[in-house]
Short mmCIF file of C-alpha atoms in Angstrom, two decimals:
data_model
loop_
_atom_site.label_atom_id
_atom_site.label_comp_id
_atom_site.label_asym_id
_atom_site.label_seq_id
_atom_site.Cartn_x
_atom_site.Cartn_y
_atom_site.Cartn_z
CA MET A 1 134.07 33.93 -8.34
CA GLU A 2 135.91 32.79 -11.46
CA ARG A 3 138.98 34.90 -12.14
CA ALA A 4 139.34 36.41 -15.61
CA CYS A 5 142.32 34.98 -17.45
CA SER A 6 144.79 37.14 -19.29
CA THR A 7 145.85 36.63 -22.87
CA GLN A 8 149.23 35.36 -21.70
CA GLU A 9 147.61 32.82 -19.38
CA VAL A 10 145.19 31.49 -21.99
CA LEU A 11 147.29 31.56 -25.12
CA GLY A 12 150.87 32.11 -24.06
CA THR A 13 151.35 28.94 -22.05
CA SER A 14 151.35 26.66 -25.03
CA MET A 15 152.58 27.06 -28.58
CA ALA A 16 150.14 24.32 -29.51
CA ARG A 17 147.24 26.54 -28.43
CA ARG A 18 148.48 29.36 -30.61
CA LEU A 19 148.86 27.04 -33.59
CA ARG A 20 145.39 25.68 -32.93
CA LEU A 21 143.97 29.21 -33.00
CA ILE A 22 145.67 29.90 -36.31
CA VAL A 23 144.31 26.67 -37.82
CA GLU A 24 140.85 27.50 -36.54
CA SER A 25 141.16 30.97 -38.08
CA VAL A 26 141.63 29.23 -41.41
CA GLY A 27 138.37 27.37 -40.83
CA VAL A 28 136.57 30.58 -39.86
CA GLY A 29 137.95 32.33 -42.95
CA LEU A 30 136.79 29.48 -45.18
CA LEU A 31 133.26 29.43 -43.77
CA ALA A 32 132.91 33.22 -43.63
CA GLY A 33 134.24 33.46 -47.18
CA LEU A 34 131.64 30.98 -48.42
CA VAL A 35 128.82 32.85 -46.67
CA VAL A 36 129.85 36.24 -48.07
CA VAL A 37 130.46 34.84 -51.55
CA ALA A 38 126.94 33.36 -51.55
CA TYR A 39 125.65 36.75 -50.40
CA ARG A 40 127.48 38.58 -53.20
CA VAL A 41 126.34 36.12 -55.87
CA LEU A 42 122.69 36.38 -54.83
CA LEU A 43 122.93 40.18 -54.65
CA GLU A 44 124.21 40.29 -58.23
CA ASP A 45 121.39 38.00 -59.36
CA ALA A 46 118.86 40.17 -57.52
CA ALA A 47 120.24 43.32 -59.15
CA GLY A 48 119.87 41.70 -62.56
CA LEU A 49 116.27 40.73 -61.82
CA ARG A 50 115.54 44.24 -60.60
CA THR A 51 116.90 45.79 -63.80
CA ARG A 52 114.79 43.48 -65.95
CA ALA A 53 111.73 44.22 -63.82
CA TYR A 54 112.02 47.98 -64.38
CA LEU A 55 112.61 47.47 -68.09
CA PHE A 56 109.41 45.47 -68.22
CA LEU A 57 107.47 47.99 -66.12
CA GLU A 58 108.44 50.88 -68.41
CA SER A 59 106.15 49.49 -71.09
CA ALA A 60 103.63 47.80 -68.81
CA GLY A 61 100.27 49.20 -67.79
CA ALA A 62 99.18 50.96 -64.62
CA ALA A 63 98.03 47.69 -63.07
CA ALA A 64 101.54 46.21 -63.28
CA VAL A 65 103.12 49.34 -61.79
CA THR A 66 100.56 49.37 -58.98
CA GLY A 67 101.31 45.72 -58.31
CA TRP A 68 105.03 46.48 -58.18
CA PHE A 69 104.55 49.17 -55.55
CA GLY A 70 102.32 46.79 -53.62
CA LEU A 71 105.18 44.29 -53.68
CA LEU A 72 107.52 47.00 -52.39
CA VAL A 73 105.17 47.68 -49.47
CA LEU A 74 105.06 43.97 -48.63
CA ALA A 75 108.86 43.79 -48.83
CA GLY A 76 109.11 46.72 -46.42
CA LEU A 77 106.74 45.04 -43.96
CA LEU A 78 108.67 41.78 -44.22
CA SER A 79 111.90 43.64 -43.57
CA GLY A 80 110.39 45.33 -40.50
CA TRP A 81 109.16 41.96 -39.21
CA MET A 82 112.62 40.41 -39.57
CA ILE A 83 114.17 43.27 -37.60
CA LEU A 84 111.61 42.72 -34.83
CA LEU A 85 112.63 39.05 -34.89
CA ALA A 86 116.35 39.87 -34.57
CA PRO A 87 116.92 43.53 -33.60
CA LEU A 88 120.71 43.11 -33.53
CA ALA A 89 120.66 42.27 -37.24
CA SER A 90 119.62 45.82 -38.12
CA GLY A 91 121.86 48.42 -39.73
CA SER A 92 125.43 47.74 -40.74
CA GLY A 93 126.15 45.33 -37.87
CA ILE A 94 129.58 46.74 -37.08
CA PRO A 95 128.50 48.44 -33.81
CA GLN A 96 126.93 45.15 -32.72
CA VAL A 97 130.20 43.29 -33.33
CA LYS A 98 132.14 45.92 -31.39
CA GLY A 99 129.60 45.71 -28.57
CA PHE A 100 130.02 41.94 -28.42
CA LEU A 101 133.80 42.20 -28.23
CA LEU A 102 133.39 44.68 -25.36
CA ARG A 103 131.02 42.23 -23.60
CA GLN A 104 128.15 44.71 -23.86
CA VAL A 105 126.04 42.79 -26.40
CA ASN A 106 125.02 39.15 -26.49
CA LEU A 107 124.76 37.94 -30.07
CA ARG A 108 122.55 35.01 -31.05
CA TRP A 109 124.79 34.07 -33.92
CA PHE A 110 122.51 31.78 -35.94
CA ARG A 111 119.39 33.96 -35.84
CA GLU A 112 121.34 37.14 -36.60
CA LEU A 113 123.21 35.41 -39.41
CA LEU A 114 119.98 34.27 -41.09
CA VAL A 115 118.18 37.59 -40.69
CA LYS A 116 121.21 39.57 -41.82
CA PHE A 117 121.57 37.41 -44.92
CA ALA A 118 117.89 37.39 -45.87
CA GLY A 119 117.20 40.97 -44.82
CA GLY A 120 120.21 42.28 -46.69
CA LEU A 121 119.15 40.44 -49.84
CA LEU A 122 115.67 41.89 -49.52
CA ALA A 123 116.83 45.48 -48.98
CA LEU A 124 119.64 45.60 -51.54
CA GLY A 125 117.73 43.41 -53.96
CA PHE A 126 114.94 45.97 -54.18
CA GLY A 127 117.51 48.72 -54.61
CA LEU A 128 117.89 50.45 -51.24
CA SER A 129 121.00 52.64 -51.14
CA LEU A 130 123.05 50.49 -48.78
CA GLY A 131 126.29 48.54 -48.97
CA ARG A 132 127.15 44.88 -48.53
CA GLU A 133 130.28 45.43 -46.43
CA GLY A 134 128.66 46.00 -43.00
CA PRO A 135 126.43 42.92 -43.27
CA SER A 136 129.45 40.95 -44.50
CA VAL A 137 131.36 41.94 -41.37
CA GLN A 138 128.54 40.88 -39.06
CA MET A 139 127.90 37.65 -40.95
CA GLY A 140 131.60 36.84 -40.77
CA ALA A 141 131.65 37.60 -37.04
CA SER A 142 128.53 35.45 -36.51
CA THR A 143 130.22 32.62 -38.39
CA GLY A 144 133.27 32.94 -36.15
CA LEU A 145 131.05 32.97 -33.06
CA GLY A 146 129.19 29.86 -34.19
CA PHE A 147 132.49 28.14 -34.99
CA SER A 148 133.81 28.99 -31.52
CA ARG A 149 130.65 27.89 -29.72
CA GLY A 150 130.66 24.61 -31.61
CA LEU A 151 134.20 23.92 -30.42
CA ARG A 152 133.48 25.20 -26.88
CA ARG A 153 136.36 27.64 -26.84
CA THR A 154 137.15 30.01 -23.97
CA SER A 155 135.76 33.54 -23.98
CA LEU A 156 139.13 35.00 -24.98
CA GLU A 157 139.63 32.54 -27.83
CA GLU A 158 136.06 33.29 -28.88
CA LYS A 159 136.91 36.99 -29.19
CA TYR A 160 139.80 36.20 -31.50
CA LEU A 161 137.70 33.90 -33.67
CA VAL A 162 134.90 36.48 -33.90
CA THR A 163 137.46 39.10 -34.90
CA ALA A 164 138.89 36.70 -37.47
CA GLY A 165 135.41 36.16 -38.89
CA ALA A 166 134.72 39.88 -39.10
CA SER A 167 138.03 40.43 -40.91
CA ALA A 168 137.25 37.59 -43.29
CA GLY A 169 133.81 39.02 -44.02
CA LEU A 170 135.19 42.39 -45.08
CA ALA A 171 138.01 40.78 -47.05
CA ALA A 172 135.54 38.65 -49.03
CA ALA A 173 133.18 41.60 -49.56
CA PHE A 174 135.83 43.73 -51.25
CA ASN A 175 138.45 41.18 -52.43
CA SER A 176 140.82 42.96 -50.07
CA PRO A 177 142.50 40.93 -47.31
CA LEU A 178 144.60 43.88 -46.12
CA ALA A 179 141.44 45.94 -45.58
CA GLY A 180 140.05 43.14 -43.41
CA VAL A 181 143.16 43.05 -41.23
CA VAL A 182 143.38 46.83 -40.84
CA PHE A 183 139.68 46.96 -40.02
CA ALA A 184 140.12 44.43 -37.21
CA LEU A 185 143.05 46.27 -35.68
CA GLU A 186 141.79 49.83 -36.11
CA GLU A 187 138.02 49.62 -35.78
CA LEU A 188 137.20 46.56 -33.68
CA HIS A 189 140.07 46.43 -31.16
CA ARG A 190 142.20 49.57 -31.57
CA HIS A 191 145.20 47.77 -30.18
CA PHE A 192 147.83 45.45 -31.58
CA SER A 193 149.01 42.02 -30.53
CA PRO A 194 150.83 39.35 -32.56
CA ILE A 195 148.17 36.68 -32.09
CA LEU A 196 145.41 39.12 -33.03
CA LEU A 197 147.28 40.13 -36.17
CA VAL A 198 148.05 36.57 -37.22
CA SER A 199 144.54 35.23 -36.64
CA ALA A 200 142.93 38.15 -38.48
CA MET A 201 145.41 37.92 -41.35
CA THR A 202 144.99 34.16 -41.66
CA ALA A 203 141.21 34.38 -41.83
CA SER A 204 141.28 37.36 -44.23
CA VAL A 205 143.65 35.70 -46.68
CA THR A 206 141.64 32.48 -46.58
CA ALA A 207 138.37 34.32 -47.23
CA ASP A 208 140.01 36.31 -50.03
CA LEU A 209 141.15 33.08 -51.69
CA VAL A 210 137.59 31.78 -51.52
CA SER A 211 136.27 35.04 -53.00
CA ARG A 212 138.83 35.11 -55.79
CA SER A 213 138.04 31.53 -56.74
CA PHE A 214 134.49 32.71 -57.56
CA PHE A 215 135.01 36.28 -58.77
CA GLY A 216 138.53 36.11 -60.22
CA LEU A 217 141.54 38.30 -59.59
CA GLU A 218 140.00 41.60 -60.68
CA PRO A 219 139.76 44.30 -57.98
CA VAL A 220 136.32 45.53 -56.97
CA PHE A 221 137.12 49.01 -58.34
CA ARG A 222 139.27 49.22 -61.43
CA PHE A 223 140.77 52.56 -62.49
CA GLU A 224 142.72 51.90 -65.65
CA ASN A 225 143.98 55.40 -66.50
CA LEU A 226 145.49 56.48 -63.20
CA SER A 227 148.84 58.25 -63.53
CA PRO A 228 150.86 60.31 -61.04
CA LEU A 229 149.68 63.88 -60.70
CA PRO A 230 152.30 66.56 -61.48
CA LEU A 231 153.43 68.54 -58.44
CA SER A 232 151.97 71.67 -60.00
CA ARG A 233 148.47 70.16 -59.58
CA TYR A 234 148.78 69.41 -55.86
CA PRO A 235 147.18 72.71 -54.77
CA PHE A 236 144.00 71.37 -56.40
CA VAL A 237 144.28 68.28 -54.19
CA LEU A 238 144.26 70.53 -51.12
CA LEU A 239 141.19 72.34 -52.42
CA LEU A 240 139.50 68.99 -53.01
CA GLY A 241 140.26 68.00 -49.43
CA VAL A 242 138.57 71.12 -48.10
CA LEU A 243 135.52 70.52 -50.30
CA VAL A 244 135.27 66.88 -49.20
CA ALA A 245 135.56 67.90 -45.54
CA VAL A 246 132.62 70.28 -45.90
CA LEU A 247 130.49 67.74 -47.78
CA GLY A 248 131.51 65.00 -45.34
CA LYS A 249 130.19 67.15 -42.52
CA LEU A 250 126.98 67.50 -44.50
CA PHE A 251 126.66 63.72 -44.74
CA ASN A 252 127.33 63.15 -41.04
CA GLY A 253 124.87 65.84 -40.03
CA SER A 254 122.20 64.51 -42.39
CA LEU A 255 122.66 60.97 -41.12
CA LEU A 256 122.38 61.99 -37.47
CA TRP A 257 119.36 64.19 -38.18
CA MET A 258 117.60 61.40 -40.09
CA GLN A 259 118.31 58.85 -37.37
CA THR A 260 117.01 61.20 -34.68
CA HIS A 261 113.85 62.31 -36.46
CA TYR A 262 113.00 59.11 -38.33
CA GLY A 263 114.97 56.12 -37.09
CA GLU A 264 114.32 56.85 -33.41
CA ASN A 265 110.85 58.34 -33.82
CA ARG A 266 108.61 56.34 -31.49
CA LYS A 267 105.50 57.48 -33.34
CA ILE A 268 106.52 55.28 -36.28
CA PRO A 269 105.97 51.56 -35.58
CA PRO A 270 109.15 49.55 -36.26
CA LEU A 271 107.17 47.16 -38.45
CA VAL A 272 106.29 49.87 -40.99
CA ARG A 273 109.44 52.02 -40.68
CA PRO A 274 111.14 50.44 -43.74
CA VAL A 275 108.05 50.76 -45.96
CA PRO A 276 108.55 54.41 -47.09
CA VAL A 277 112.16 53.64 -48.01
CA PHE A 278 111.12 50.72 -50.21
CA VAL A 279 108.50 52.92 -51.87
CA LEU A 280 111.14 55.62 -52.45
CA ALA A 281 113.33 52.96 -54.08
CA GLY A 282 110.46 52.25 -56.47
CA ILE A 283 110.17 55.93 -57.38
CA PHE A 284 113.90 56.22 -57.99
CA GLY A 285 113.75 53.02 -60.03
CA PHE A 286 111.60 54.80 -62.59
CA LEU A 287 113.18 58.26 -62.39
CA THR A 288 116.90 57.76 -61.63
CA PRO A 289 117.85 54.06 -61.52
CA GLN A 290 121.52 55.06 -61.07
CA LEU A 291 120.71 55.72 -57.41
CA LEU A 292 119.51 52.19 -56.72
CA GLY A 293 121.64 49.78 -54.74
CA GLY A 294 125.03 50.43 -53.20
CA GLY A 295 126.25 52.25 -56.29
CA HIS A 296 129.09 50.11 -57.61
CA HIS A 297 127.69 50.42 -61.12
CA LEU A 298 127.51 54.20 -60.77
CA ILE A 299 131.21 54.42 -59.90
CA GLU A 300 132.02 52.35 -62.98
CA GLU A 301 129.83 54.65 -65.09
CA LEU A 302 131.59 57.73 -63.74
CA THR A 303 135.00 56.39 -64.77
CA HIS A 304 134.20 56.36 -68.50
CA THR A 305 131.21 58.70 -69.00
CA ARG A 306 131.14 62.48 -69.20
CA MET A 307 128.49 64.17 -67.04
CA VAL A 308 127.50 67.80 -66.73
CA LEU A 309 127.96 69.35 -63.30
CA GLY A 310 124.23 69.81 -62.73
CA ILE A 311 123.53 66.08 -63.15
CA ILE A 312 126.41 65.22 -60.79
CA ILE A 313 125.02 67.57 -58.12
CA LEU A 314 121.54 66.06 -58.44
CA LEU A 315 122.93 62.53 -58.19
CA PHE A 316 124.97 63.52 -55.13
CA LEU A 317 121.99 65.03 -53.33
CA GLY A 318 119.74 62.11 -54.29
CA LYS A 319 122.30 59.54 -53.13
CA LEU A 320 122.86 61.38 -49.86
CA LEU A 321 119.11 61.57 -49.15
CA PHE A 322 118.44 57.99 -50.15
CA THR A 323 121.39 56.59 -48.16
CA THR A 324 120.63 58.42 -44.92
CA PHE A 325 116.93 57.58 -45.21
CA ALA A 326 117.59 53.89 -45.91
CA TYR A 327 120.16 53.55 -43.13
CA SER A 328 117.83 55.20 -40.61
CA SER A 329 115.10 52.67 -41.36
CA SER A 330 117.14 49.96 -39.55
CA VAL A 331 117.09 47.48 -42.45
CA PRO A 332 120.26 45.38 -42.78
CA GLY A 333 122.84 47.25 -44.81
CA GLY A 334 126.00 49.31 -44.53
CA ILE A 335 127.07 52.73 -45.75
CA PHE A 336 130.69 52.10 -46.82
CA LEU A 337 129.87 51.69 -50.51
CA PRO A 338 127.39 54.60 -50.72
CA ILE A 339 130.02 56.80 -49.04
CA LEU A 340 132.51 55.82 -51.73
CA VAL A 341 129.91 56.69 -54.38
CA LEU A 342 129.39 60.12 -52.85
CA GLY A 343 133.14 60.67 -52.88
CA ALA A 344 133.36 59.57 -56.51
CA LEU A 345 130.65 62.06 -57.46
CA VAL A 346 132.48 64.87 -55.67
CA GLY A 347 135.75 63.99 -57.37
CA LYS A 348 134.10 63.68 -60.77
CA GLY A 349 132.45 67.08 -60.45
CA PHE A 350 135.58 68.77 -59.09
CA GLY A 351 137.84 67.22 -61.72
CA GLY A 352 135.34 67.97 -64.46
CA VAL A 353 135.33 71.67 -63.57
CA LEU A 354 139.13 71.78 -63.60
CA PHE A 355 139.16 70.08 -67.00
CA GLN A 356 136.60 72.47 -68.46
CA GLU A 357 138.68 75.41 -67.26
CA GLY A 358 141.78 73.94 -68.93
CA LEU A 359 143.60 73.40 -65.63
CA ILE A 360 144.10 69.63 -65.97
CA ALA A 361 144.07 67.05 -68.74
CA GLU A 362 140.92 64.92 -68.99
CA PRO A 363 142.56 61.64 -67.83
CA MET A 364 143.40 63.33 -64.51
CA VAL A 365 139.69 63.53 -63.64
CA ILE A 366 139.91 59.86 -62.65
CA ASN A 367 142.72 60.73 -60.22
CA PHE A 368 140.52 63.25 -58.46
CA MET A 369 137.71 60.68 -58.33
CA ALA A 370 139.93 58.15 -56.57
CA LEU A 371 141.32 60.77 -54.18
CA ALA A 372 137.85 62.04 -53.29
CA MET A 373 136.61 58.49 -52.64
CA ALA A 374 139.42 57.92 -50.14
CA ALA A 375 138.99 61.35 -48.55
CA TYR A 376 135.20 61.12 -48.22
CA PHE A 377 135.47 57.66 -46.69
#
């Protein structure tokens, strides 16, 4: 029986091997960055097409609207078929990457990469309430796995390159290399080693450079009017934390309930499971288009638009329902971005009430939005 090699035996015997791993992490970061950038560009184009489609349908006849919902049904069936083709490409993809690193899941990197890319474009393009970050992580990890298999690296080196790819995917998704590194250490491995840190950091920085060359130096979320809160307002921060904890529990419970009663319901054929979610996206497209997609545009709207509390509550409940329903349908997509949207809505409503009662100045509402996004996440 072949004896498992330790990290020290595989990587510690030669400085050249460590340097080679770092150089290869640059290659993984470059490729993963290009994949995720292409994904982001096509998602933005799809969102633009979707907006123009609903503008056209508002003045079109019943036949056009019926045809649109027929297209949504076909898109749902196509999404279900792709998941049957590559079951490990469903959902966010992060549990699958963790399972691979624990040697509990065998990823077919090329098939999962294609289905994740195409399925994510289909789901988010038609407006399902899902995020791009989970698919970006899995596509980055698949890129790292393909890179490793092409070079015939050892199983341990393969784990490092897959981790580097996952870090690069998240870094390119959010223009945040530090987030990619922290994600690799905290979520994927939950332990620290110098070579793990360096390989993840190298790939994340490389992917971030690729992303910034396409999207510029602007952060994904830009809060222009943030200023330090006075100490006298910190009791309100504690109250916000309690509120977010309660509403976070609501989200977790709703997600688990929806997965149990819909996502794992054997009476619903996997092929048709995504169809009701696509149809719901069509309904929201006519009634409340703010709920479509991950919600990046909604966060931007909240930063500079006043909203009454009743509208904020309705948007929160609609986003929560739509997100848990979409995620439970197994289509490719994450929940990081929708969670941030839910947090932003909580912070906007909480800060708005404080402002109306004369307890804070209006610019401080943005502070409570940012705090609630972090706390809800």
